[in-house]
Amino acid sequence: MKKILHKLLPRKIPCSALDIGVGETKFVSLAPSGEKPVIMFTARYPTPPGFWTEIISRKLTGGNLAEMIVQHDLGGTEIISTIGNDSVVTRHISLLKAAPKELAKAVINEAQKVMPYDTDELVVRHIMLEERAAGNQNKVEILFAALPLSLSYQYHALLKHCGLALVALDLPAIALWRLFKNELAQSEAITAIMDIGETRTCLVIAKGQQLQYTRTMPVGGALLTGSMADGFGMSIEQARAMKEEQGIILDKGSLAGAEATALQIDLSLRDGLGQMIKEIRRSLEFYAARDYAAPVRQVFLAGGTSKLKGFEQFIGEALDLPAKVVQPSSILFNASGELGYDPAMAVAYGLALREMPPDV
């Protein structure tokens, strides 16, 4: 499984990451410190509307990102990042075992089936997850990612314009796996990690530390915001603020003694929650239908939506599985404050760990 991690650079300087989500841009810097890295610095700014669309159309000039870099004197910082856009396609495929070069060619052929680009216009990377016997031959389970070369160039150019040096691009799913690898190693049970963002949920399923499956679901906290806006007859901005300040999902035992406002908030969230759970169940069922799949036994929650009061219990009851927000032990966090663990920053933490030396 160590092959999933790219070769780590033998350096002892801070490792930084930038995660530009639909709603928020997150920056994290880690530094080696004894057995575990520590958080040196974090920053968060609203992501401009249409960020990724404008990158593709080459209209973006930096905006809040450039402001963040100047304000915190981050110019020249080397970073790991990810592209949060539908232009990046990931797929799980099963291929006959072959020599590395032949396997790479086969993966590119598969990528071109879902992305109609010439070979020299496409960036394709893959990792081998598992090898299995298939009759008289062996098959390898592969996860590949593909994106247009032009998009990677445009993103690199934007970051350079803003003062950052892009070292590598990574997948959110791999970042999450990396962040929670210690917790995954504690049990051979099948674990689902769900990072619930603004408009997408990243699903990672692992057996112990063995990565099994990943999927990006088109649901997130925006569903709940929209549900509240409809329920209260208010704007999206007002509903988002209300969700963050007063949002609550009541369990059956709390309904009888709840105040009227809490009851109304809970009711206003239910439509969005129903849509979210429907998509999550569909994805878990899709995984369970795969050859050799075993049932998921527990759920780790991350992402900003996981901080909603009552969300852990709601997800657990809806899926009939233990579900909890887990603080990863791969990083030494402060007990609270900006350097404490924030589930909304999970992908950024995992990205920064990519370049952390193994002997910290």
XYZ file of C-alpha atoms in Angstrom:
360
model
C 0.000 0.000 0.000
C 2.981 2.284 0.425
C 3.115 2.563 -3.367
C 0.046 4.773 -3.139
C 2.195 7.440 -1.537
C 4.469 9.168 -3.997
C 8.140 9.223 -3.149
C 8.687 11.615 -0.293
C 11.287 14.322 -0.620
C 13.969 14.049 2.075
C 13.553 17.559 3.351
C 12.991 19.131 6.747
C 11.212 22.316 5.719
C 7.476 22.991 6.111
C 5.165 21.139 3.725
C 2.212 23.189 2.526
C -1.054 22.483 0.742
C -3.807 24.443 -0.954
C -7.342 23.077 -1.255
C -9.611 25.315 -3.333
C -13.153 24.140 -2.732
C -16.363 25.500 -4.192
C -17.169 27.494 -1.059
C -13.844 28.000 0.667
C -10.109 28.029 -0.033
C -7.955 26.353 2.626
C -4.198 26.613 3.149
C -2.210 24.435 5.570
C 1.484 24.336 6.427
C 2.999 21.422 8.374
C 6.473 21.086 9.880
C 8.370 18.025 11.166
C 8.418 17.747 14.957
C 9.520 14.526 16.597
C 7.346 11.564 15.647
C 4.520 13.603 14.127
C 4.296 16.793 12.078
C 2.691 19.836 13.649
C 0.460 22.547 12.217
C 2.474 25.698 11.627
C -0.112 27.844 9.904
C -3.607 27.742 8.421
C -5.611 30.233 6.374
C -9.145 30.225 4.993
C -10.793 32.526 2.468
C -14.061 32.407 0.513
C -13.589 30.940 -2.964
C -14.784 33.312 -5.701
C -17.911 32.046 -7.509
C -17.090 30.144 -10.679
C -13.403 29.756 -9.777
C -12.718 26.591 -11.771
C -14.881 27.637 -14.707
C -12.907 30.852 -14.982
C -9.595 28.993 -14.815
C -10.682 26.947 -17.805
C -11.740 30.098 -19.676
C -8.478 31.814 -18.601
C -10.312 34.769 -17.082
C -9.231 34.361 -13.448
C -6.567 36.726 -12.116
C -6.202 35.598 -8.514
C -8.770 37.487 -6.451
C -9.017 36.259 -2.861
C -6.195 33.777 -3.416
C -3.734 36.530 -4.311
C -4.977 38.555 -1.324
C -4.389 35.615 1.032
C -0.852 35.085 -0.270
C 0.078 38.746 0.142
C -1.553 39.135 3.563
C 0.222 36.108 5.041
C 3.525 36.572 3.176
C 3.270 33.203 1.429
C 5.036 34.251 -1.776
C 7.391 31.560 -3.084
C 5.824 28.787 -0.986
C 5.939 25.315 -2.542
C 2.560 23.618 -2.324
C 0.676 20.421 -3.030
C -2.804 21.002 -4.401
C -5.758 19.341 -6.054
C -8.090 20.363 -8.864
C -11.682 20.513 -7.648
C -13.326 20.344 -11.024
C -15.369 17.879 -13.063
C -12.636 18.030 -15.703
C -10.677 15.572 -13.553
C -11.989 12.056 -14.116
C -11.223 9.112 -11.830
C -12.153 5.505 -12.502
C -11.619 2.069 -11.010
C -10.716 -0.542 -13.608
C -9.587 -4.166 -13.620
C -6.846 -5.181 -16.079
C -4.813 -8.294 -16.738
C -1.438 -8.124 -15.039
C 1.254 -6.922 -17.428
C 4.633 -5.240 -17.528
C 4.538 -1.651 -16.209
C 4.838 -0.023 -19.653
C 2.118 -2.212 -21.147
C -0.105 -1.592 -18.150
C 0.394 2.171 -18.463
C -0.611 2.022 -22.139
C -3.730 0.042 -21.249
C -4.673 2.614 -18.599
C -4.284 5.466 -21.103
C -6.528 3.606 -23.533
C -9.167 3.277 -20.807
C -8.831 6.972 -19.942
C -9.374 7.989 -23.558
C -12.681 6.124 -23.549
C -14.057 8.623 -21.016
C -11.983 11.672 -22.039
C -11.806 12.224 -25.810
C -8.342 13.777 -25.953
C -5.202 12.840 -27.851
C -2.494 11.202 -25.775
C -0.330 14.333 -25.794
C -3.263 16.450 -24.555
C -4.050 14.288 -21.541
C -2.411 13.739 -18.154
C -3.076 10.215 -16.862
C -1.758 8.765 -13.610
C -2.651 5.474 -11.962
C -2.023 3.415 -8.854
C -2.384 -0.338 -8.431
C -4.635 -1.117 -5.497
C -4.719 -4.891 -5.445
C -3.839 -8.030 -7.398
C -6.256 -10.954 -7.660
C -6.274 -14.355 -9.328
C -8.686 -14.660 -12.261
C -8.675 -18.237 -13.491
C -5.225 -18.967 -14.898
C -4.300 -15.284 -14.950
C -3.900 -12.472 -12.467
C -5.769 -9.194 -12.597
C -4.846 -5.887 -11.017
C -7.325 -3.403 -9.596
C -6.356 0.092 -10.671
C -7.447 3.606 -9.804
C -6.594 6.149 -12.480
C -7.021 9.901 -12.718
C -7.066 11.856 -15.967
C -7.288 15.557 -16.749
C -6.639 17.801 -19.749
C -3.018 18.915 -19.893
C -4.199 22.457 -20.633
C -6.048 22.639 -17.306
C -2.967 21.636 -15.324
C -0.925 24.280 -17.183
C -3.538 26.963 -16.530
C -3.751 26.141 -12.824
C 0.039 26.122 -12.523
C 0.204 29.496 -14.289
C -2.425 31.005 -11.985
C -0.607 29.862 -8.850
C 2.694 31.172 -10.212
C 1.009 34.503 -10.971
C -0.192 34.641 -7.352
C 3.257 33.755 -5.981
C 2.949 30.028 -5.222
C 5.035 27.179 -6.645
C 2.983 24.074 -7.460
C 5.032 20.964 -6.645
C 2.408 18.334 -7.430
C -1.291 17.672 -7.880
C -2.963 14.961 -5.826
C -6.429 13.462 -5.434
C -8.693 14.403 -2.496
C -9.428 10.696 -1.977
C -5.734 9.856 -1.587
C -5.273 12.842 0.729
C -8.073 11.559 2.982
C -6.688 8.017 2.955
C -3.263 9.389 3.895
C -4.681 11.527 6.718
C -6.579 8.670 8.383
C -4.139 5.829 7.687
C -3.323 5.323 11.375
C -6.993 4.981 12.291
C -7.590 2.639 9.349
C -4.705 0.440 10.497
C -6.367 -0.156 13.862
C -9.044 -2.384 12.345
C -9.414 -4.756 9.393
C -13.081 -3.771 9.172
C -14.274 -2.022 6.023
C -14.308 1.729 6.724
C -15.956 4.471 4.684
C -14.473 7.960 4.932
C -16.865 10.701 3.819
C -15.629 14.253 3.367
C -18.784 16.315 2.854
C -17.979 19.604 1.179
C -20.092 22.393 -0.281
C -21.302 20.660 -3.438
C -19.445 17.328 -3.428
C -18.806 14.458 -1.062
C -15.596 12.472 -1.429
C -16.089 8.819 -0.491
C -13.115 6.596 0.335
C -13.559 2.949 1.292
C -10.703 0.944 2.781
C -10.136 -2.452 4.358
C -7.647 -1.727 7.064
C -5.032 0.380 5.267
C -5.846 -1.196 1.897
C -7.606 1.339 -0.316
C -10.573 -0.355 -2.000
C -12.784 2.225 -3.639
C -13.273 5.949 -4.190
C -16.149 7.978 -5.545
C -17.146 11.642 -5.768
C -20.825 12.182 -5.012
C -22.615 15.315 -6.313
C -24.093 16.223 -2.921
C -22.893 18.450 -0.106
C -23.716 21.156 2.391
C -25.266 23.356 -0.300
C -28.227 20.960 -0.351
C -28.874 21.698 3.311
C -28.425 25.434 2.802
C -30.935 25.407 -0.043
C -33.328 23.316 2.017
C -33.167 25.848 4.860
C -33.592 28.778 2.481
C -36.777 27.205 1.120
C -38.055 26.319 4.586
C -37.573 29.807 6.009
C -38.169 31.796 2.833
C -34.786 33.509 3.045
C -31.780 34.040 0.781
C -29.016 31.465 0.375
C -26.593 33.779 2.182
C -28.958 34.160 5.137
C -29.623 30.426 5.243
C -25.901 29.606 5.172
C -25.242 31.929 8.113
C -28.177 30.480 10.040
C -27.029 26.918 9.348
C -23.526 27.647 10.610
C -24.706 29.509 13.714
C -27.887 27.660 14.728
C -28.058 24.530 12.572
C -29.156 21.403 14.416
C -30.520 17.963 13.573
C -32.674 16.658 16.394
C -32.856 13.013 17.384
C -36.109 11.400 18.475
C -35.301 11.859 22.140
C -34.805 15.615 21.751
C -37.963 16.435 19.812
C -40.333 16.640 22.777
C -38.355 19.259 24.703
C -36.966 21.238 21.769
C -37.692 24.932 21.296
C -39.840 26.040 18.377
C -36.886 27.558 16.499
C -34.831 24.366 16.801
C -37.791 22.326 15.565
C -38.234 24.598 12.563
C -34.516 24.460 11.734
C -34.526 20.667 11.984
C -37.582 20.440 9.744
C -36.072 22.817 7.182
C -32.967 20.630 6.885
C -34.805 17.367 6.279
C -35.371 17.716 2.538
C -31.681 18.327 1.864
C -30.660 15.570 4.271
C -32.973 13.145 2.504
C -31.364 13.861 -0.869
C -27.895 13.508 0.630
C -28.622 10.166 2.288
C -30.192 8.833 -0.905
C -26.982 9.506 -2.843
C -24.757 8.106 -0.079
C -26.778 4.898 0.084
C -26.644 4.567 -3.693
C -22.851 4.854 -3.645
C -22.454 2.341 -0.817
C -24.756 -0.078 -2.625
C -22.749 0.369 -5.824
C -19.576 -0.508 -3.916
C -21.212 -3.514 -2.237
C -22.241 -4.899 -5.644
C -18.615 -5.093 -6.825
C -16.793 -8.412 -6.940
C -15.018 -9.257 -3.677
C -16.626 -6.316 -1.837
C -17.434 -6.714 1.859
C -19.984 -4.658 3.827
C -18.929 -1.311 5.272
C -18.770 -1.541 9.069
C -18.003 2.029 10.166
C -17.977 5.594 8.858
C -15.461 8.382 9.482
C -16.912 11.839 8.805
C -15.028 14.946 7.664
C -15.754 18.149 5.776
C -17.502 21.288 6.961
C -20.964 19.713 6.969
C -19.836 17.104 9.497
C -19.638 19.912 12.093
C -23.407 20.428 11.979
C -24.837 19.615 15.406
C -26.514 16.206 15.384
C -25.037 15.226 12.005
C -22.993 12.278 13.313
C -26.003 10.659 14.943
C -28.219 11.348 11.934
C -25.796 9.689 9.495
C -25.267 6.751 11.846
C -28.984 6.116 12.220
C -29.736 6.657 8.526
C -27.042 4.180 7.435
C -27.394 1.877 10.457
C -23.633 2.118 10.967
C -21.347 3.648 13.605
C -20.513 7.129 12.291
C -18.283 9.722 13.922
C -15.993 12.663 13.309
C -12.519 11.273 13.958
C -9.489 13.387 14.794
C -6.597 11.796 12.864
C -3.433 10.899 14.749
C -1.115 11.440 11.762
C -0.671 15.103 12.789
C -0.100 16.636 16.221
C -2.927 19.151 16.621
C -3.434 21.759 19.323
C -6.366 21.182 21.652
C -8.271 24.096 20.109
C -7.942 27.247 18.038
C -6.637 27.709 14.500
C -4.003 25.012 15.007
C -6.540 22.523 16.363
C -8.248 19.902 14.217
C -10.961 21.209 11.898
C -12.860 18.559 9.868
C -13.392 21.135 7.113
C -9.618 21.169 6.529
C -9.246 17.377 6.204
C -8.281 17.314 2.520
C -5.755 20.130 2.998
C -4.139 18.280 5.931
C -3.855 15.119 3.851
C -2.380 16.982 0.894
C 0.311 18.553 3.086
C 1.231 15.129 4.485
C 2.187 13.992 0.982
C 5.588 15.682 1.170
C 6.211 15.027 4.863
C 9.322 12.856 5.429
C 8.501 9.399 6.851
C 10.784 9.776 9.862
C 9.142 12.805 11.516
